[in-house]
Amino acid sequence: MIGRLGKRLMPAALTTGSLLAFVAFWQVVSLYTNPDFLPSPGRVWDEAVRLFHTPVGGKDILAHVGYSLRRVLTAYLWAILLGLPLGLCMGWNRTCEKIVSPIFELLRPIPPIAWIPIAILWLGVAEGSKVFICFVGSFVILVLNSYTGMRYVDPLLIDAARSFGASRRQQFFNVAVPACLPSIFAGLQNALSMAWMCVLAAELVGAREGVGFIIIQGMDLNRPPMILVGMILIGIVGSLLAASLRWAERALCPWRRELV
Amino acid sequence: MTEQTAKIECRDLSKAFHVPGQDQRLLVLDRVSLTVRENEFLVVLGPGQCGKTVLLNCIAGLIEPSAGQVLLDGTPVTRPGPDRAMVFQRYALMPWKTVEHNVAFGLAVRGVPMKERREIAHRYIDLVGLKGFEKAYPEQLSGGMKQRVGIARAYANAPDILLMDEPFGALDAQTRYAMEQDLRSIWEKDKRTVIFVTNNIEEAIYLGDRILVMSVLPGRVKAEYAIDIPSPRNYTDPAFLTYRKQISNATDLSL
């Protein structure tokens, strides 16, 4: 009886335990450190409460999160709209692969951050350049994942579909695309966290709003707690985004067995 | 249509493949000719590497022969079609589809309405003994059950011809016997023209009306046996054992 209840509570207990241990460790370390370098968890909490009530740069903290999120999601949707079909076509059609992949292989190794200067010159310091950076980051990942996923589709499944008289179109939409859904989801997951990373890089370079701006403000005002609040917010929002995608994957790919 | 009409006819079928790193093309099928009567159960028996699968793929229309032709009811085969259905050794089920949707695959491809698809799928799921597993995913089934889905999928599309490519090759001996018995009784209930490829003599004698023995590469038809044992057949029947001795003496398949 205890065993069964224990099994159900165990994961939750482990999660809470590990978070508490982390905060405790932080608390202990902060006791022995100059508080100007590493503020204690309590001070960071107070700072978070203060930021919720006092606007920074004319906007409250949730509005800043909203700005960053909007940039990320706009870029992400464009990346899905353009990158997914492109990657799938590259994996499906030889001609398409031969045309696109040489260009893509050249652009791929350029880190998204390296696009920041040219993006600012082209699109200005406002929204355009930030969305563009996020787009570049997530687009590349989405193309690569859907392309690889398509290349690893078992040809036997295509043969089976062909033997039942499926047209080329049916082979693509009813067999090949669902077969690579798992790698598409891996790509969606990675692309979203990449976009989230890129938005911060872009905001650090120059922004008047967004989570990146809060961190830079913290640095300019010499307020470590403010920087940490910004960083923790980034972590929380990022993991919420990842969790919602994992949930979507479970709902859309119920046949997949998972190890954990 | 008379008894004598050929349902399937292969005329001097040859197939050669280009092998990377070799100048000469590898001859896999060498002027194979055969005929199959309507509703006959033909077994093609041969060791690995005798071009059995290539022969089947040519008849399915999945690959094009280098020479010769395949005729179905007198018409040359150029592409796959709903008149033929294939059962694969590695099952080839769609992992994202439930048993029901896998079985209905061929029907969905042909645009059969949803309700009718469901009905037909359920009928054949019952026939292969998988009632209650309609909503399961292939991943949750054993090898034998997966192949039952494969057989139901082929049957559900109402083909004239079933092409079976070592369908029980990946199963353990026990399951294999059970599947052979079930396949034979399903076929007796619902007769189709079958070409069944195997490397197992027992399986060939248990299932076939007629057995074609093929040689190792290049694949040729080496011998032909008509199996005249009434159903239900028994693996230890004297007549069965006589056929078995006769065929294994005449072939290089050791048993």
XYZ file of N, CA, C and O in Angstrom, chain B residues 72-188:
468
model
N -1.201 -10.397 -66.295
C -2.294 -10.703 -65.375
C -3.557 -10.775 -66.213
O -3.915 -9.787 -66.858
N -4.196 -11.914 -66.236
C -5.357 -12.125 -67.110
C -5.045 -11.689 -68.534
O -5.889 -11.093 -69.205
N -3.802 -11.926 -68.953
C -3.428 -11.606 -70.321
C -2.954 -10.182 -70.553
O -2.511 -9.844 -71.642
N -3.050 -9.299 -69.518
C -2.635 -7.913 -69.688
C -1.265 -7.694 -69.020
O -1.078 -8.107 -67.876
N -0.331 -7.040 -69.720
C 0.997 -6.834 -69.128
C 0.948 -5.906 -67.903
O 0.195 -4.938 -67.887
N 1.768 -6.241 -66.901
C 1.856 -5.435 -65.677
C 2.836 -4.293 -65.910
O 3.942 -4.511 -66.397
N 2.421 -3.075 -65.591
C 3.370 -1.969 -65.688
C 3.545 -1.255 -64.360
O 4.514 -0.550 -64.139
N 2.598 -1.402 -63.482
C 2.676 -0.717 -62.188
C 1.859 -1.478 -61.142
O 1.086 -2.370 -61.508
N 2.025 -1.121 -59.850
C 1.222 -1.801 -58.825
C -0.247 -1.461 -59.000
O -0.590 -0.454 -59.617
N -1.103 -2.287 -58.484
C -2.527 -1.997 -58.603
C -3.303 -2.716 -57.528
O -2.787 -3.635 -56.884
N -4.552 -2.300 -57.318
C -5.366 -2.881 -56.247
C -5.770 -4.338 -56.513
O -6.337 -4.979 -55.627
N -5.468 -4.848 -57.729
C -5.768 -6.255 -58.000
C -4.754 -7.179 -57.333
O -4.947 -8.373 -57.254
N -3.620 -6.587 -56.851
C -2.605 -7.384 -56.154
C -2.351 -6.767 -54.779
O -2.424 -5.549 -54.630
N -2.075 -7.611 -53.789
C -1.700 -7.080 -52.480
C -0.525 -7.876 -51.963
O -0.409 -9.066 -52.211
N 0.346 -7.189 -51.257
C 1.610 -7.795 -50.851
C 1.635 -7.944 -49.329
O 1.158 -7.080 -48.606
N 2.234 -9.055 -48.870
C 2.505 -9.236 -47.435
C 4.025 -9.327 -47.311
O 4.652 -10.131 -48.000
N 4.586 -8.477 -46.452
C 6.039 -8.351 -46.401
C 6.648 -9.125 -45.232
O 6.030 -9.256 -44.180
N 7.889 -9.590 -45.422
C 8.558 -10.305 -44.342
C 8.727 -9.418 -43.110
O 8.509 -9.846 -41.993
N 9.118 -8.156 -43.349
C 9.286 -7.248 -42.206
C 7.990 -6.461 -41.938
O 8.022 -5.316 -41.518
N 6.867 -7.046 -42.190
C 5.522 -6.538 -41.879
C 5.154 -5.256 -42.623
O 4.054 -5.148 -43.157
N 6.054 -4.230 -42.579
C 5.786 -2.956 -43.246
C 4.464 -2.341 -42.809
O 3.703 -1.827 -43.625
N 4.200 -2.389 -41.501
C 3.006 -1.709 -40.975
C 3.373 -0.267 -40.650
O 4.523 0.031 -40.363
N 2.377 0.622 -40.705
C 2.632 2.025 -40.378
C 2.563 2.167 -38.854
O 1.482 1.962 -38.277
N 3.687 2.513 -38.218
C 3.704 2.520 -36.741
C 2.749 3.550 -36.132
O 2.374 3.412 -34.975
N 2.385 4.576 -36.901
C 1.511 5.618 -36.346
C 0.028 5.309 -36.532
O -0.820 6.071 -36.121
N -0.275 4.199 -37.192
C -1.670 3.845 -37.411
C -2.059 2.691 -36.493
O -1.258 1.789 -36.262
N -3.277 2.712 -36.015
C -3.768 1.593 -35.219
C -3.986 0.397 -36.143
O -3.963 0.536 -37.366
N -4.201 -0.771 -35.547
C -4.454 -1.986 -36.315
C -5.559 -1.723 -37.343
O -5.425 -2.011 -38.529
N -6.644 -1.130 -36.860
C -7.794 -0.864 -37.732
C -7.398 -0.016 -38.943
O -7.752 -0.318 -40.079
N -6.635 1.055 -38.681
C -6.272 1.939 -39.787
C -5.217 1.330 -40.696
O -5.184 1.610 -41.891
N -4.351 0.490 -40.131
C -3.407 -0.234 -40.980
C -4.143 -1.163 -41.925
O -3.845 -1.212 -43.117
N -5.105 -1.895 -41.386
C -5.847 -2.840 -42.213
C -6.619 -2.092 -43.303
O -6.733 -2.554 -44.429
N -7.098 -0.897 -42.969
C -7.907 -0.135 -43.930
C -7.050 0.678 -44.894
O -7.585 1.418 -45.720
N -5.724 0.528 -44.817
C -4.850 1.404 -45.612
C -5.168 1.398 -47.110
O -5.350 2.438 -47.726
N -5.246 0.190 -47.670
C -5.508 0.092 -49.109
C -6.848 0.705 -49.483
O -6.998 1.324 -50.525
N -7.830 0.550 -48.585
C -9.167 1.103 -48.831
C -9.116 2.622 -48.800
O -9.746 3.294 -49.613
N -8.343 3.154 -47.839
C -8.222 4.614 -47.727
C -7.565 5.175 -48.983
O -7.986 6.217 -49.499
N -6.529 4.476 -49.481
C -5.848 4.923 -50.696
C -6.830 5.007 -51.861
O -6.773 5.911 -52.680
N -7.770 4.049 -51.900
C -8.723 4.046 -53.013
C -9.927 4.939 -52.760
O -10.837 5.014 -53.575
N -9.944 5.598 -51.591
C -11.015 6.549 -51.313
C -12.337 5.908 -50.928
O -13.396 6.493 -51.148
N -12.282 4.705 -50.359
C -13.511 4.064 -49.867
C -14.033 4.869 -48.670
O -13.252 5.287 -47.824
N -15.353 5.129 -48.607
C -15.889 5.932 -47.498
C -15.561 5.337 -46.130
O -15.488 4.120 -45.968
N -15.385 6.244 -45.159
C -14.952 5.895 -43.813
C -15.715 4.733 -43.182
O -15.132 3.809 -42.640
N -17.054 4.787 -43.294
C -17.881 3.811 -42.592
C -17.675 2.412 -43.165
O -17.520 1.431 -42.439
N -17.632 2.358 -44.489
C -17.448 1.092 -45.178
C -16.060 0.527 -44.874
O -15.883 -0.666 -44.640
N -15.047 1.440 -44.858
C -13.680 1.060 -44.541
C -13.609 0.347 -43.196
O -12.996 -0.689 -43.054
N -14.276 0.968 -42.227
C -14.291 0.433 -40.872
C -14.898 -0.962 -40.828
O -14.343 -1.869 -40.225
N -16.016 -1.096 -41.513
C -16.711 -2.388 -41.536
C -15.823 -3.482 -42.119
O -15.678 -4.553 -41.540
N -15.236 -3.164 -43.282
C -14.391 -4.160 -43.952
C -13.194 -4.488 -43.069
O -12.853 -5.660 -42.866
N -12.562 -3.450 -42.509
C -11.384 -3.665 -41.663
C -11.741 -4.591 -40.508
O -11.035 -5.552 -40.226
N -12.884 -4.320 -39.865
C -13.270 -5.141 -38.720
C -13.523 -6.587 -39.127
O -13.184 -7.510 -38.397
N -14.117 -6.779 -40.315
C -14.386 -8.128 -40.769
C -13.079 -8.910 -40.897
O -12.971 -10.048 -40.459
N -12.052 -8.277 -41.484
C -10.805 -9.020 -41.695
C -9.968 -9.120 -40.431
O -9.204 -10.065 -40.257
N -10.130 -8.165 -39.533
C -9.454 -8.282 -38.236
C -10.010 -9.498 -37.496
O -9.265 -10.276 -36.908
N -11.313 -9.687 -37.590
C -11.932 -10.893 -37.017
C -11.389 -12.146 -37.688
O -11.047 -13.120 -37.023
N -11.319 -12.108 -39.008
C -10.901 -13.286 -39.770
C -9.504 -13.763 -39.364
O -9.247 -14.960 -39.286
N -8.593 -12.823 -39.104
C -7.229 -13.227 -38.739
C -7.082 -13.409 -37.231
O -5.982 -13.641 -36.735
N -8.199 -13.282 -36.499
C -8.168 -13.574 -35.066
C -7.597 -12.468 -34.205
O -6.978 -12.731 -33.180
N -7.812 -11.222 -34.605
C -7.277 -10.125 -33.796
C -8.383 -9.267 -33.187
O -8.161 -8.119 -32.822
N -9.587 -9.845 -33.066
C -10.700 -9.111 -32.480
C -10.285 -8.561 -31.122
O -9.648 -9.263 -30.337
N -10.595 -7.299 -30.855
C -10.218 -6.696 -29.578
C -8.931 -5.893 -29.664
O -8.596 -5.151 -28.753
N -8.185 -6.042 -30.778
C -6.928 -5.301 -30.912
C -7.036 -4.172 -31.934
O -6.025 -3.647 -32.380
N -8.286 -3.806 -32.295
C -8.489 -2.812 -33.351
C -7.753 -1.502 -33.055
O -7.246 -0.846 -33.948
N -7.735 -1.115 -31.763
C -7.177 0.198 -31.429
C -5.716 0.139 -30.991
O -5.153 1.124 -30.546
N -5.112 -1.048 -31.084
C -3.710 -1.176 -30.656
C -2.781 -0.654 -31.748
O -3.142 -0.624 -32.930
N -1.591 -0.218 -31.343
C -0.568 0.184 -32.310
C 0.345 -1.015 -32.577
O 0.540 -1.850 -31.690
N 0.921 -1.102 -33.783
C 1.776 -2.249 -34.130
C 2.860 -2.510 -33.074
O 3.162 -3.666 -32.777
N 3.413 -1.447 -32.535
C 4.462 -1.557 -31.513
C 4.026 -2.415 -30.321
O 4.840 -3.053 -29.672
N 2.727 -2.445 -30.065
C 2.221 -3.179 -28.903
C 1.932 -4.646 -29.206
O 1.462 -5.367 -28.337
N 2.168 -5.075 -30.455
C 1.830 -6.439 -30.840
C 3.079 -7.307 -30.982
O 4.164 -6.804 -31.243
N 2.898 -8.631 -30.850
C 4.000 -9.561 -31.087
C 4.191 -9.720 -32.594
O 3.344 -9.308 -33.393
N 5.305 -10.370 -32.967
C 5.602 -10.560 -34.389
C 4.486 -11.260 -35.145
O 4.073 -10.815 -36.209
N 3.975 -12.344 -34.546
C 2.910 -13.087 -35.211
C 1.666 -12.244 -35.399
O 1.030 -12.268 -36.454
N 1.340 -11.458 -34.364
C 0.151 -10.601 -34.470
C 0.351 -9.515 -35.516
O -0.577 -9.177 -36.257
N 1.568 -8.979 -35.591
C 1.841 -7.964 -36.612
C 1.590 -8.544 -37.992
O 0.989 -7.892 -38.843
N 2.051 -9.786 -38.210
C 1.871 -10.355 -39.532
C 0.409 -10.675 -39.806
O -0.038 -10.634 -40.946
N -0.351 -10.967 -38.751
C -1.793 -11.129 -38.942
C -2.395 -9.825 -39.464
O -3.261 -9.835 -40.334
N -1.916 -8.712 -38.916
C -2.371 -7.414 -39.417
C -1.991 -7.269 -40.887
O -2.798 -6.842 -41.720
N -0.752 -7.684 -41.214
C -0.290 -7.609 -42.601
C -1.187 -8.414 -43.535
O -1.519 -7.964 -44.634
N -1.591 -9.597 -43.080
C -2.444 -10.454 -43.905
C -3.841 -9.839 -44.035
O -4.408 -9.779 -45.125
N -4.364 -9.326 -42.906
C -5.687 -8.686 -42.952
C -5.669 -7.484 -43.883
O -6.602 -7.251 -44.650
N -4.570 -6.713 -43.830
C -4.453 -5.528 -44.685
C -4.503 -5.928 -46.153
O -5.161 -5.274 -46.973
N -3.786 -7.032 -46.488
C -3.776 -7.481 -47.877
C -5.172 -7.955 -48.293
O -5.691 -7.558 -49.331
N -5.801 -8.781 -47.444
C -7.127 -9.311 -47.747
C -8.176 -8.205 -47.872
O -9.044 -8.243 -48.737
N -8.111 -7.221 -46.984
C -9.159 -6.203 -46.910
C -9.287 -5.411 -48.204
O -10.342 -4.883 -48.522
N -8.175 -5.327 -48.937
C -8.219 -4.543 -50.164
C -8.891 -5.315 -51.299
O -8.944 -4.838 -52.423
N -9.378 -6.531 -50.996
C -10.068 -7.375 -51.974
C -9.282 -7.575 -53.259
O -9.802 -7.354 -54.350
N -8.036 -8.024 -53.136
C -7.251 -8.256 -54.352
C -7.592 -9.622 -54.930
O -8.087 -10.493 -54.220
N -7.319 -9.814 -56.231
C -7.449 -11.145 -56.817
C -6.251 -11.981 -56.411
O -6.321 -13.193 -56.327
N -5.126 -11.281 -56.217
C -3.863 -11.982 -56.057
C -3.177 -11.533 -54.765
O -3.090 -10.327 -54.479
N -2.713 -12.502 -53.981
C -1.935 -12.190 -52.783
C -0.485 -12.578 -53.045
O -0.210 -13.706 -53.441
N 0.416 -11.625 -52.810
C 1.833 -11.906 -52.993
C 2.471 -11.909 -51.617
O 2.434 -10.896 -50.915
N 3.020 -13.042 -51.202
C 3.525 -13.139 -49.836
C 5.018 -13.428 -49.855
O 5.463 -14.459 -50.337
N 5.780 -12.485 -49.326
C 7.238 -12.550 -49.389
C 7.815 -13.040 -48.060
O 8.050 -12.243 -47.167
N 8.033 -14.334 -47.932
C 8.502 -14.944 -46.688
C 7.807 -14.334 -45.469
O 8.470 -13.844 -44.562
N 6.486 -14.367 -45.451
C 5.773 -13.617 -44.403
C 6.042 -14.150 -43.002
O 5.914 -13.405 -42.038
N 6.420 -15.429 -42.881
C 6.626 -15.985 -41.541
C 8.102 -16.172 -41.231
O 8.468 -16.811 -40.246
N 8.952 -15.603 -42.093
C 10.389 -15.808 -41.956
C 10.976 -15.279 -40.659
O 11.989 -15.768 -40.179
N 10.345 -14.245 -40.079
C 10.922 -13.636 -38.879
C 10.288 -14.175 -37.588
O 10.578 -13.687 -36.515
N 9.437 -15.197 -37.725
C 8.722 -15.667 -36.531
C 9.393 -16.902 -35.924
O 10.086 -17.648 -36.608
N 9.156 -17.130 -34.643
C 9.692 -18.333 -34.011
C 8.903 -19.556 -34.497
O 7.785 -19.430 -34.998
N 9.506 -20.742 -34.329
C 8.957 -21.967 -34.922
C 7.506 -22.208 -34.508
O 6.652 -22.520 -35.335
N 7.222 -22.042 -33.213
C 5.883 -22.315 -32.693
C 4.834 -21.430 -33.368
O 3.823 -21.903 -33.895
N 5.105 -20.114 -33.360
C 4.199 -19.154 -33.977
C 4.038 -19.442 -35.464
O 2.950 -19.336 -36.027
N 5.154 -19.852 -36.066
C 5.149 -20.114 -37.493
C 4.149 -21.215 -37.857
O 3.364 -21.051 -38.791
N 4.186 -22.325 -37.095
C 3.223 -23.408 -37.349
C 1.797 -22.886 -37.246
O 0.954 -23.155 -38.102
N 1.533 -22.131 -36.185
C 0.175 -21.616 -35.969
C -0.253 -20.722 -37.130
O -1.385 -20.807 -37.619
N 0.680 -19.881 -37.594
C 0.345 -18.953 -38.674
C 0.092 -19.710 -39.978
O -0.798 -19.342 -40.752
N 0.882 -20.765 -40.211
C 0.685 -21.551 -41.431
C -0.702 -22.178 -41.433
O -1.421 -22.127 -42.434
N -1.074 -22.759 -40.273
C -2.393 -23.379 -40.190
C -3.492 -22.350 -40.421
O -4.420 -22.578 -41.197
N -3.349 -21.187 -39.764
C -4.390 -20.165 -39.897
C -4.463 -19.630 -41.320
O -5.547 -19.414 -41.843
N -3.303 -19.415 -41.937
C -3.314 -18.896 -43.300
C -4.028 -19.865 -44.237
O -4.873 -19.472 -45.040
N -3.689 -21.151 -44.079
C -4.314 -22.162 -44.937
C -5.842 -22.145 -44.742
O -6.600 -22.185 -45.700
N -6.289 -22.047 -43.486
C -7.745 -22.104 -43.282
C -8.424 -20.791 -43.704
O -9.538 -20.816 -44.205
N -7.729 -19.671 -43.552
C -8.292 -18.411 -44.062
C -8.438 -18.501 -45.576
O -9.473 -18.150 -46.146
N -7.398 -19.035 -46.214
C -7.417 -19.120 -47.678
C -8.518 -20.063 -48.146
O -9.168 -19.825 -49.158
N -8.750 -21.150 -47.379
C -9.805 -22.071 -47.790
C -11.191 -21.434 -47.652
O -12.092 -21.707 -48.437
